[in-house]
């Protein structure tokens, strides 16, 4: 999909190779040029994740992507989905671990 390229190109700053690529694509495709001009871009998408833990059950987690402006590093931060039992289940899991019970054993 064309729009997903804009964040990558603009993150590179004044990269001559990226600028040439965009210029070439704009010349080759009127559709690309129109979409590029609209500046409607996609960013990294991280959907809600569901994880099953055998001791506490399903954990519904919202995923947030944090990107470093200085590098290409990304950090995925998982947070309990509001309105679910996930926060309580994570507290139970924490108690299991802190009480010395291994959450990894059956």
PDB file of N, CA and C in Angstrom:
ATOM      1  N   UNK A   1       0.857  -1.174   0.000  1.00  0.00           N
ATOM      2  CA  UNK A   1       0.000   0.000   0.000  1.00  0.00           C
ATOM      3  C   UNK A   1       0.904   1.238   0.000  1.00  0.00           C
ATOM      4  N   UNK A   2       0.664   2.146  -0.872  1.00  0.00           N
ATOM      5  CA  UNK A   2       1.519   3.325  -1.033  1.00  0.00           C
ATOM      6  C   UNK A   2       1.690   4.162   0.241  1.00  0.00           C
ATOM      7  N   UNK A   3       0.607   4.513   0.934  1.00  0.00           N
ATOM      8  CA  UNK A   3       0.775   5.461   2.041  1.00  0.00           C
ATOM      9  C   UNK A   3       1.712   4.996   3.144  1.00  0.00           C
ATOM     10  N   UNK A   4       1.914   3.688   3.292  1.00  0.00           N
ATOM     11  CA  UNK A   4       2.750   3.222   4.384  1.00  0.00           C
ATOM     12  C   UNK A   4       4.212   3.599   4.190  1.00  0.00           C
ATOM     13  N   UNK A   5       4.599   4.003   2.994  1.00  0.00           N
ATOM     14  CA  UNK A   5       5.997   4.358   2.766  1.00  0.00           C
ATOM     15  C   UNK A   5       6.345   5.741   3.318  1.00  0.00           C
ATOM     16  N   UNK A   6       5.389   6.639   3.448  1.00  0.00           N
ATOM     17  CA  UNK A   6       5.707   8.013   3.849  1.00  0.00           C
ATOM     18  C   UNK A   6       6.359   8.110   5.222  1.00  0.00           C
ATOM     19  N   UNK A   7       5.861   7.418   6.259  1.00  0.00           N
ATOM     20  CA  UNK A   7       6.548   7.542   7.547  1.00  0.00           C
ATOM     21  C   UNK A   7       7.999   7.096   7.474  1.00  0.00           C
ATOM     22  N   UNK A   8       8.269   6.033   6.726  1.00  0.00           N
ATOM     23  CA  UNK A   8       9.641   5.549   6.631  1.00  0.00           C
ATOM     24  C   UNK A   8      10.528   6.557   5.918  1.00  0.00           C
ATOM     25  N   UNK A   9      10.024   7.131   4.844  1.00  0.00           N
ATOM     26  CA  UNK A   9      10.823   8.084   4.085  1.00  0.00           C
ATOM     27  C   UNK A   9      11.044   9.355   4.880  1.00  0.00           C
ATOM     28  N   UNK A  10      10.004   9.866   5.516  1.00  0.00           N
ATOM     29  CA  UNK A  10      10.158  11.117   6.255  1.00  0.00           C
ATOM     30  C   UNK A  10      11.003  10.934   7.505  1.00  0.00           C
ATOM     31  N   UNK A  11      11.027   9.740   8.079  1.00  0.00           N
ATOM     32  CA  UNK A  11      11.867   9.490   9.244  1.00  0.00           C
ATOM     33  C   UNK A  11      13.342   9.540   8.885  1.00  0.00           C
ATOM     34  N   UNK A  12      13.647   9.344   7.612  1.00  0.00           N
ATOM     35  CA  UNK A  12      15.040   9.326   7.182  1.00  0.00           C
ATOM     36  C   UNK A  12      15.596  10.728   6.985  1.00  0.00           C
ATOM     37  N   UNK A  13      14.780  11.741   7.176  1.00  0.00           N
ATOM     38  CA  UNK A  13      15.260  13.111   7.020  1.00  0.00           C
ATOM     39  C   UNK A  13      15.518  13.445   5.563  1.00  0.00           C
ATOM     40  N   UNK A  14      16.606  14.121   5.311  1.00  0.00           N
ATOM     41  CA  UNK A  14      16.940  14.552   3.952  1.00  0.00           C
ATOM     42  C   UNK A  14      17.815  13.510   3.278  1.00  0.00           C
ATOM     43  N   UNK A  15      17.268  12.334   3.102  1.00  0.00           N
ATOM     44  CA  UNK A  15      17.979  11.230   2.473  1.00  0.00           C
ATOM     45  C   UNK A  15      17.788  11.343   0.957  1.00  0.00           C
ATOM     46  N   UNK A  16      18.848  11.583   0.202  1.00  0.00           N
ATOM     47  CA  UNK A  16      18.713  11.743  -1.252  1.00  0.00           C
ATOM     48  C   UNK A  16      18.118  10.514  -1.938  1.00  0.00           C
ATOM     49  N   UNK A  17      18.471   9.322  -1.464  1.00  0.00           N
ATOM     50  CA  UNK A  17      17.929   8.103  -2.083  1.00  0.00           C
ATOM     51  C   UNK A  17      16.422   8.018  -1.875  1.00  0.00           C
ATOM     52  N   UNK A  18      15.958   8.375  -0.674  1.00  0.00           N
ATOM     53  CA  UNK A  18      14.519   8.348  -0.396  1.00  0.00           C
ATOM     54  C   UNK A  18      13.795   9.399  -1.228  1.00  0.00           C
ATOM     55  N   UNK A  19      14.369  10.587  -1.332  1.00  0.00           N
ATOM     56  CA  UNK A  19      13.760  11.654  -2.124  1.00  0.00           C
ATOM     57  C   UNK A  19      13.673  11.251  -3.595  1.00  0.00           C
ATOM     58  N   UNK A  20      14.702  10.586  -4.104  1.00  0.00           N
ATOM     59  CA  UNK A  20      14.688  10.116  -5.493  1.00  0.00           C
ATOM     60  C   UNK A  20      13.609   9.058  -5.696  1.00  0.00           C
ATOM     61  N   UNK A  21      13.493   8.152  -4.733  1.00  0.00           N
ATOM     62  CA  UNK A  21      12.468   7.117  -4.819  1.00  0.00           C
ATOM     63  C   UNK A  21      11.078   7.741  -4.895  1.00  0.00           C
ATOM     64  N   UNK A  22      10.801   8.681  -4.016  1.00  0.00           N
ATOM     65  CA  UNK A  22       9.488   9.337  -4.014  1.00  0.00           C
ATOM     66  C   UNK A  22       9.263  10.076  -5.323  1.00  0.00           C
ATOM     67  N   UNK A  23      10.263  10.767  -5.790  1.00  0.00           N
ATOM     68  CA  UNK A  23      10.147  11.499  -7.052  1.00  0.00           C
ATOM     69  C   UNK A  23       9.852  10.549  -8.212  1.00  0.00           C
ATOM     70  N   UNK A  24      10.579   9.445  -8.265  1.00  0.00           N
ATOM     71  CA  UNK A  24      10.361   8.455  -9.328  1.00  0.00           C
ATOM     72  C   UNK A  24       8.956   7.860  -9.260  1.00  0.00           C
ATOM     73  N   UNK A  25       8.506   7.553  -8.053  1.00  0.00           N
ATOM     74  CA  UNK A  25       7.163   6.986  -7.894  1.00  0.00           C
ATOM     75  C   UNK A  25       6.086   7.996  -8.277  1.00  0.00           C
ATOM     76  N   UNK A  26       6.294   9.258  -7.918  1.00  0.00           N
ATOM     77  CA  UNK A  26       5.330  10.306  -8.279  1.00  0.00           C
ATOM     78  C   UNK A  26       5.227  10.447  -9.795  1.00  0.00           C
ATOM     79  N   UNK A  27       6.367  10.363 -10.482  1.00  0.00           N
ATOM     80  CA  UNK A  27       6.361  10.462 -11.939  1.00  0.00           C
ATOM     81  C   UNK A  27       5.719   9.234 -12.587  1.00  0.00           C
ATOM     82  N   UNK A  28       5.918   8.086 -11.997  1.00  0.00           N
ATOM     83  CA  UNK A  28       5.420   6.843 -12.578  1.00  0.00           C
ATOM     84  C   UNK A  28       3.935   6.614 -12.333  1.00  0.00           C
ATOM     85  N   UNK A  29       3.403   7.206 -11.273  1.00  0.00           N
ATOM     86  CA  UNK A  29       2.018   6.900 -10.902  1.00  0.00           C
ATOM     87  C   UNK A  29       1.286   8.149 -10.411  1.00  0.00           C
ATOM     88  N   UNK A  30       0.271   8.526 -11.162  1.00  0.00           N
ATOM     89  CA  UNK A  30      -0.557   9.656 -10.737  1.00  0.00           C
ATOM     90  C   UNK A  30      -1.265   9.314  -9.427  1.00  0.00           C
ATOM     91  N   UNK A  31      -1.690   8.050  -9.295  1.00  0.00           N
ATOM     92  CA  UNK A  31      -2.359   7.617  -8.063  1.00  0.00           C
ATOM     93  C   UNK A  31      -1.434   7.793  -6.850  1.00  0.00           C
ATOM     94  N   UNK A  32      -0.164   7.383  -7.022  1.00  0.00           N
ATOM     95  CA  UNK A  32       0.793   7.547  -5.928  1.00  0.00           C
ATOM     96  C   UNK A  32       0.961   9.026  -5.585  1.00  0.00           C
ATOM     97  N   UNK A  33       1.115   9.871  -6.599  1.00  0.00           N
ATOM     98  CA  UNK A  33       1.311  11.304  -6.370  1.00  0.00           C
ATOM     99  C   UNK A  33       0.125  11.902  -5.618  1.00  0.00           C
ATOM    100  N   UNK A  34      -1.093  11.524  -5.986  1.00  0.00           N
ATOM    101  CA  UNK A  34      -2.279  12.046  -5.302  1.00  0.00           C
ATOM    102  C   UNK A  34      -2.323  11.577  -3.849  1.00  0.00           C
ATOM    103  N   UNK A  35      -2.010  10.316  -3.630  1.00  0.00           N
ATOM    104  CA  UNK A  35      -2.033   9.783  -2.266  1.00  0.00           C
ATOM    105  C   UNK A  35      -0.926  10.407  -1.426  1.00  0.00           C
ATOM    106  N   UNK A  36       0.243  10.604  -2.024  1.00  0.00           N
ATOM    107  CA  UNK A  36       1.354  11.220  -1.299  1.00  0.00           C
ATOM    108  C   UNK A  36       0.998  12.643  -0.887  1.00  0.00           C
ATOM    109  N   UNK A  37       0.353  13.362  -1.787  1.00  0.00           N
ATOM    110  CA  UNK A  37      -0.024  14.753  -1.508  1.00  0.00           C
ATOM    111  C   UNK A  37      -1.066  14.864  -0.397  1.00  0.00           C
ATOM    112  N   UNK A  38      -1.901  13.843  -0.233  1.00  0.00           N
ATOM    113  CA  UNK A  38      -2.922  13.866   0.828  1.00  0.00           C
ATOM    114  C   UNK A  38      -2.300  13.650   2.206  1.00  0.00           C
ATOM    115  N   UNK A  39      -1.107  13.094   2.258  1.00  0.00           N
ATOM    116  CA  UNK A  39      -0.386  12.848   3.524  1.00  0.00           C
ATOM    117  C   UNK A  39      -1.157  11.954   4.482  1.00  0.00           C
ATOM    118  N   UNK A  40      -1.989  11.096   3.959  1.00  0.00           N
ATOM    119  CA  UNK A  40      -2.684  10.121   4.807  1.00  0.00           C
ATOM    120  C   UNK A  40      -1.779   8.904   4.905  1.00  0.00           C
ATOM    121  N   UNK A  41      -1.161   8.734   6.046  1.00  0.00           N
ATOM    122  CA  UNK A  41      -0.176   7.669   6.197  1.00  0.00           C
ATOM    123  C   UNK A  41      -0.597   6.676   7.270  1.00  0.00           C
ATOM    124  N   UNK A  42      -0.048   5.511   7.148  1.00  0.00           N
ATOM    125  CA  UNK A  42      -0.252   4.485   8.163  1.00  0.00           C
ATOM    126  C   UNK A  42       0.965   4.457   9.059  1.00  0.00           C
ATOM    127  N   UNK A  43       0.728   4.207  10.307  1.00  0.00           N
ATOM    128  CA  UNK A  43       1.835   4.012  11.227  1.00  0.00           C
ATOM    129  C   UNK A  43       1.815   2.562  11.668  1.00  0.00           C
ATOM    130  N   UNK A  44       2.832   2.185  12.382  1.00  0.00           N
ATOM    131  CA  UNK A  44       2.917   0.825  12.860  1.00  0.00           C
ATOM    132  C   UNK A  44       1.688   0.502  13.699  1.00  0.00           C
ATOM    133  N   UNK A  45       1.009  -0.558  13.339  1.00  0.00           N
ATOM    134  CA  UNK A  45      -0.226  -0.922  14.031  1.00  0.00           C
ATOM    135  C   UNK A  45       0.037  -2.150  14.900  1.00  0.00           C
ATOM    136  N   UNK A  46      -0.408  -2.082  16.093  1.00  0.00           N
ATOM    137  CA  UNK A  46      -0.240  -3.179  17.036  1.00  0.00           C
ATOM    138  C   UNK A  46      -1.609  -3.462  17.653  1.00  0.00           C
ATOM    139  N   UNK A  47      -2.297  -4.488  17.177  1.00  0.00           N
ATOM    140  CA  UNK A  47      -3.649  -4.743  17.675  1.00  0.00           C
ATOM    141  C   UNK A  47      -3.654  -5.289  19.106  1.00  0.00           C
ATOM    142  N   UNK A  48      -4.841  -5.382  19.668  1.00  0.00           N
ATOM    143  CA  UNK A  48      -5.009  -5.994  20.984  1.00  0.00           C
ATOM    144  C   UNK A  48      -4.543  -7.449  20.911  1.00  0.00           C
ATOM    145  N   UNK A  49      -3.849  -7.859  21.930  1.00  0.00           N
ATOM    146  CA  UNK A  49      -3.333  -9.226  21.994  1.00  0.00           C
ATOM    147  C   UNK A  49      -4.050  -9.974  23.113  1.00  0.00           C
ATOM    148  N   UNK A  50      -4.281 -11.253  22.903  1.00  0.00           N
ATOM    149  CA  UNK A  50      -4.820 -12.115  23.944  1.00  0.00           C
ATOM    150  C   UNK A  50      -3.816 -13.227  24.189  1.00  0.00           C
ATOM    151  N   UNK A  51      -3.431 -13.362  25.455  1.00  0.00           N
ATOM    152  CA  UNK A  51      -2.457 -14.371  25.859  1.00  0.00           C
ATOM    153  C   UNK A  51      -3.139 -15.269  26.877  1.00  0.00           C
ATOM    154  N   UNK A  52      -2.891 -16.564  26.781  1.00  0.00           N
ATOM    155  CA  UNK A  52      -3.443 -17.487  27.776  1.00  0.00           C
ATOM    156  C   UNK A  52      -2.322 -17.947  28.693  1.00  0.00           C
ATOM    157  N   UNK A  53      -2.534 -17.776  29.994  1.00  0.00           N
ATOM    158  CA  UNK A  53      -1.609 -18.278  30.999  1.00  0.00           C
ATOM    159  C   UNK A  53      -2.337 -19.364  31.782  1.00  0.00           C
ATOM    160  N   UNK A  54      -1.728 -20.511  31.935  1.00  0.00           N
ATOM    161  CA  UNK A  54      -2.441 -21.652  32.521  1.00  0.00           C
ATOM    162  C   UNK A  54      -2.855 -21.443  33.975  1.00  0.00           C
ATOM    163  N   UNK A  55      -2.216 -20.513  34.700  1.00  0.00           N
ATOM    164  CA  UNK A  55      -2.575 -20.285  36.093  1.00  0.00           C
ATOM    165  C   UNK A  55      -3.622 -19.193  36.280  1.00  0.00           C
ATOM    166  N   UNK A  56      -3.694 -18.246  35.384  1.00  0.00           N
ATOM    167  CA  UNK A  56      -4.617 -17.125  35.582  1.00  0.00           C
ATOM    168  C   UNK A  56      -5.617 -16.943  34.440  1.00  0.00           C
ATOM    169  N   UNK A  57      -5.461 -17.690  33.355  1.00  0.00           N
ATOM    170  CA  UNK A  57      -6.414 -17.608  32.248  1.00  0.00           C
ATOM    171  C   UNK A  57      -6.020 -16.591  31.184  1.00  0.00           C
ATOM    172  N   UNK A  58      -7.041 -16.107  30.482  1.00  0.00           N
ATOM    173  CA  UNK A  58      -6.810 -15.188  29.366  1.00  0.00           C
ATOM    174  C   UNK A  58      -6.446 -13.788  29.852  1.00  0.00           C
ATOM    175  N   UNK A  59      -5.448 -13.210  29.186  1.00  0.00           N
ATOM    176  CA  UNK A  59      -5.022 -11.844  29.455  1.00  0.00           C
ATOM    177  C   UNK A  59      -5.248 -11.045  28.166  1.00  0.00           C
ATOM    178  N   UNK A  60      -6.124 -10.053  28.224  1.00  0.00           N
ATOM    179  CA  UNK A  60      -6.398  -9.199  27.067  1.00  0.00           C
ATOM    180  C   UNK A  60      -5.563  -7.932  27.225  1.00  0.00           C
ATOM    181  N   UNK A  61      -4.671  -7.714  26.266  1.00  0.00           N
ATOM    182  CA  UNK A  61      -3.690  -6.640  26.388  1.00  0.00           C
ATOM    183  C   UNK A  61      -3.737  -5.706  25.183  1.00  0.00           C
ATOM    184  N   UNK A  62      -3.838  -4.407  25.457  1.00  0.00           N
ATOM    185  CA  UNK A  62      -3.705  -3.407  24.402  1.00  0.00           C
ATOM    186  C   UNK A  62      -2.220  -3.220  24.129  1.00  0.00           C
ATOM    187  N   UNK A  63      -1.887  -3.093  22.880  1.00  0.00           N
ATOM    188  CA  UNK A  63      -0.499  -2.933  22.481  1.00  0.00           C
ATOM    189  C   UNK A  63      -0.273  -1.499  22.016  1.00  0.00           C
ATOM    190  N   UNK A  64       0.764  -0.866  22.560  1.00  0.00           N
ATOM    191  CA  UNK A  64       1.148   0.483  22.167  1.00  0.00           C
ATOM    192  C   UNK A  64       2.587   0.400  21.666  1.00  0.00           C
ATOM    193  N   UNK A  65       2.863   1.033  20.536  1.00  0.00           N
ATOM    194  CA  UNK A  65       4.209   1.029  19.976  1.00  0.00           C
ATOM    195  C   UNK A  65       4.867   2.371  20.273  1.00  0.00           C
ATOM    196  N   UNK A  66       6.011   2.321  20.919  1.00  0.00           N
ATOM    197  CA  UNK A  66       6.791   3.523  21.180  1.00  0.00           C
ATOM    198  C   UNK A  66       8.017   3.475  20.267  1.00  0.00           C
ATOM    199  N   UNK A  67       8.196   4.524  19.457  1.00  0.00           N
ATOM    200  CA  UNK A  67       9.310   4.560  18.514  1.00  0.00           C
ATOM    201  C   UNK A  67      10.334   5.595  18.953  1.00  0.00           C
ATOM    202  N   UNK A  68      11.577   5.232  18.833  1.00  0.00           N
ATOM    203  CA  UNK A  68      12.656   6.158  19.161  1.00  0.00           C
ATOM    204  C   UNK A  68      12.881   7.104  17.986  1.00  0.00           C
ATOM    205  N   UNK A  69      12.928   8.402  18.237  1.00  0.00           N
ATOM    206  CA  UNK A  69      13.211   9.331  17.147  1.00  0.00           C
ATOM    207  C   UNK A  69      14.693   9.317  16.746  1.00  0.00           C
ATOM    208  N   UNK A  70      15.532   8.678  17.560  1.00  0.00           N
ATOM    209  CA  UNK A  70      16.973   8.673  17.304  1.00  0.00           C
ATOM    210  C   UNK A  70      17.467   7.404  16.624  1.00  0.00           C
ATOM    211  N   UNK A  71      16.616   6.391  16.565  1.00  0.00           N
ATOM    212  CA  UNK A  71      17.033   5.126  15.957  1.00  0.00           C
ATOM    213  C   UNK A  71      15.806   4.426  15.401  1.00  0.00           C
ATOM    214  N   UNK A  72      16.005   3.228  14.917  1.00  0.00           N
ATOM    215  CA  UNK A  72      14.884   2.457  14.376  1.00  0.00           C
ATOM    216  C   UNK A  72      14.291   1.516  15.426  1.00  0.00           C
ATOM    217  N   UNK A  73      14.693   1.701  16.651  1.00  0.00           N
ATOM    218  CA  UNK A  73      14.181   0.836  17.718  1.00  0.00           C
ATOM    219  C   UNK A  73      12.719   1.121  17.999  1.00  0.00           C
ATOM    220  N   UNK A  74      11.987   0.058  18.347  1.00  0.00           N
ATOM    221  CA  UNK A  74      10.585   0.152  18.729  1.00  0.00           C
ATOM    222  C   UNK A  74      10.416  -0.611  20.038  1.00  0.00           C
ATOM    223  N   UNK A  75       9.537  -0.115  20.877  1.00  0.00           N
ATOM    224  CA  UNK A  75       9.208  -0.794  22.120  1.00  0.00           C
ATOM    225  C   UNK A  75       7.716  -1.061  22.105  1.00  0.00           C
ATOM    226  N   UNK A  76       7.333  -2.311  22.281  1.00  0.00           N
ATOM    227  CA  UNK A  76       5.921  -2.668  22.381  1.00  0.00           C
ATOM    228  C   UNK A  76       5.560  -2.673  23.858  1.00  0.00           C
ATOM    229  N   UNK A  77       4.589  -1.865  24.221  1.00  0.00           N
ATOM    230  CA  UNK A  77       4.136  -1.799  25.605  1.00  0.00           C
ATOM    231  C   UNK A  77       2.744  -2.428  25.654  1.00  0.00           C
ATOM    232  N   UNK A  78       2.578  -3.411  26.516  1.00  0.00           N
ATOM    233  CA  UNK A  78       1.299  -4.108  26.652  1.00  0.00           C
ATOM    234  C   UNK A  78       0.636  -3.677  27.946  1.00  0.00           C
ATOM    235  N   UNK A  79      -0.631  -3.273  27.840  1.00  0.00           N
ATOM    236  CA  UNK A  79      -1.394  -2.807  28.992  1.00  0.00           C
ATOM    237  C   UNK A  79      -2.723  -3.547  29.036  1.00  0.00           C
ATOM    238  N   UNK A  80      -3.251  -3.799  30.230  1.00  0.00           N
ATOM    239  CA  UNK A  80      -4.551  -4.475  30.327  1.00  0.00           C
ATOM    240  C   UNK A  80      -5.641  -3.683  29.600  1.00  0.00           C
ATOM    241  N   UNK A  81      -6.487  -4.402  28.876  1.00  0.00           N
ATOM    242  CA  UNK A  81      -7.621  -3.765  28.205  1.00  0.00           C
ATOM    243  C   UNK A  81      -8.622  -3.331  29.276  1.00  0.00           C
ATOM    244  N   UNK A  82      -9.015  -2.050  29.275  1.00  0.00           N
ATOM    245  CA  UNK A  82     -10.012  -1.588  30.258  1.00  0.00           C
ATOM    246  C   UNK A  82     -11.321  -2.383  30.128  1.00  0.00           C
ATOM    247  N   UNK A  83     -11.931  -2.624  31.279  1.00  0.00           N
ATOM    248  CA  UNK A  83     -13.211  -3.336  31.281  1.00  0.00           C
ATOM    249  C   UNK A  83     -13.094  -4.847  31.240  1.00  0.00           C
ATOM    250  N   UNK A  84     -11.860  -5.368  31.300  1.00  0.00           N
ATOM    251  CA  UNK A  84     -11.655  -6.819  31.333  1.00  0.00           C
ATOM    252  C   UNK A  84     -11.109  -7.214  32.706  1.00  0.00           C
ATOM    253  N   UNK A  85     -10.998  -8.511  32.929  1.00  0.00           N
ATOM    254  CA  UNK A  85     -10.444  -9.021  34.190  1.00  0.00           C
ATOM    255  C   UNK A  85      -8.918  -9.091  34.162  1.00  0.00           C
ATOM    256  N   UNK A  86      -8.305  -8.580  33.124  1.00  0.00           N
ATOM    257  CA  UNK A  86      -6.859  -8.743  32.957  1.00  0.00           C
ATOM    258  C   UNK A  86      -6.053  -8.122  34.093  1.00  0.00           C
ATOM    259  N   UNK A  87      -6.418  -6.944  34.554  1.00  0.00           N
ATOM    260  CA  UNK A  87      -5.663  -6.327  35.659  1.00  0.00           C
ATOM    261  C   UNK A  87      -5.671  -7.228  36.888  1.00  0.00           C
ATOM    262  N   UNK A  88      -6.843  -7.771  37.234  1.00  0.00           N
ATOM    263  CA  UNK A  88      -6.939  -8.677  38.381  1.00  0.00           C
ATOM    264  C   UNK A  88      -6.113  -9.939  38.155  1.00  0.00           C
ATOM    265  N   UNK A  89      -6.160 -10.455  36.946  1.00  0.00           N
ATOM    266  CA  UNK A  89      -5.408 -11.676  36.642  1.00  0.00           C
ATOM    267  C   UNK A  89      -3.905 -11.431  36.701  1.00  0.00           C
ATOM    268  N   UNK A  90      -3.466 -10.254  36.261  1.00  0.00           N
ATOM    269  CA  UNK A  90      -2.043  -9.923  36.361  1.00  0.00           C
ATOM    270  C   UNK A  90      -1.614  -9.772  37.822  1.00  0.00           C
ATOM    271  N   UNK A  91      -2.494  -9.217  38.662  1.00  0.00           N
ATOM    272  CA  UNK A  91      -2.187  -9.111  40.102  1.00  0.00           C
ATOM    273  C   UNK A  91      -2.063 -10.510  40.723  1.00  0.00           C
ATOM    274  N   UNK A  92      -2.970 -11.401  40.333  1.00  0.00           N
ATOM    275  CA  UNK A  92      -2.892 -12.786  40.836  1.00  0.00           C
ATOM    276  C   UNK A  92      -1.592 -13.445  40.390  1.00  0.00           C
ATOM    277  N   UNK A  93      -1.215 -13.208  39.138  1.00  0.00           N
ATOM    278  CA  UNK A  93       0.032 -13.778  38.631  1.00  0.00           C
ATOM    279  C   UNK A  93       1.225 -13.219  39.403  1.00  0.00           C
ATOM    280  N   UNK A  94       1.211 -11.929  39.668  1.00  0.00           N
ATOM    281  CA  UNK A  94       2.278 -11.314  40.463  1.00  0.00           C
ATOM    282  C   UNK A  94       2.356 -11.955  41.853  1.00  0.00           C
ATOM    283  N   UNK A  95       1.195 -12.179  42.478  1.00  0.00           N
ATOM    284  CA  UNK A  95       1.175 -12.816  43.800  1.00  0.00           C
ATOM    285  C   UNK A  95       1.724 -14.239  43.740  1.00  0.00           C
ATOM    286  N   UNK A  96       1.378 -14.973  42.711  1.00  0.00           N
ATOM    287  CA  UNK A  96       1.906 -16.328  42.557  1.00  0.00           C
ATOM    288  C   UNK A  96       3.426 -16.309  42.491  1.00  0.00           C
ATOM    289  N   UNK A  97       3.945 -15.391  41.736  1.00  0.00           N
ATOM    290  CA  UNK A  97       5.403 -15.296  41.567  1.00  0.00           C
ATOM    291  C   UNK A  97       6.060 -14.802  42.849  1.00  0.00           C
ATOM    292  N   UNK A  98       5.505 -13.778  43.475  1.00  0.00           N
ATOM    293  CA  UNK A  98       6.128 -13.212  44.682  1.00  0.00           C
ATOM    294  C   UNK A  98       6.000 -14.133  45.882  1.00  0.00           C
ATOM    295  N   UNK A  99       5.012 -15.033  45.883  1.00  0.00           N
ATOM    296  CA  UNK A  99       4.878 -15.991  46.974  1.00  0.00           C
ATOM    297  C   UNK A  99       5.830 -17.175  46.816  1.00  0.00           C
ATOM    298  N   UNK A 100       6.648 -17.135  45.778  1.00  0.00           N
ATOM    299  CA  UNK A 100       7.626 -18.203  45.579  1.00  0.00           C
ATOM    300  C   UNK A 100       7.115 -19.363  44.773  1.00  0.00           C
ATOM    301  N   UNK A 101       5.881 -19.289  44.337  1.00  0.00           N
ATOM    302  CA  UNK A 101       5.351 -20.352  43.489  1.00  0.00           C
ATOM    303  C   UNK A 101       5.773 -20.033  42.062  1.00  0.00           C
ATOM    304  N   UNK A 102       6.278 -21.013  41.398  1.00  0.00           N
ATOM    305  CA  UNK A 102       6.690 -20.799  40.020  1.00  0.00           C
ATOM    306  C   UNK A 102       5.456 -20.798  39.138  1.00  0.00           C
ATOM    307  N   UNK A 103       5.273 -19.720  38.435  1.00  0.00           N
ATOM    308  CA  UNK A 103       4.127 -19.627  37.498  1.00  0.00           C
ATOM    309  C   UNK A 103       4.380 -20.470  36.273  1.00  0.00           C
ATOM    310  N   UNK A 104       5.596 -20.997  36.148  1.00  0.00           N
ATOM    311  CA  UNK A 104       5.920 -21.806  34.977  1.00  0.00           C
ATOM    312  C   UNK A 104       5.645 -23.275  35.204  1.00  0.00           C
ATOM    313  N   UNK A 105       5.398 -23.691  36.447  1.00  0.00           N
ATOM    314  CA  UNK A 105       5.153 -25.111  36.705  1.00  0.00           C
ATOM    315  C   UNK A 105       3.673 -25.395  36.752  1.00  0.00           C
ATOM    316  N   UNK A 106       3.278 -26.592  36.353  1.00  0.00           N
ATOM    317  CA  UNK A 106       1.831 -26.938  36.376  1.00  0.00           C
ATOM    318  C   UNK A 106       1.279 -27.065  37.772  1.00  0.00           C
TER     319      UNK A 106
END
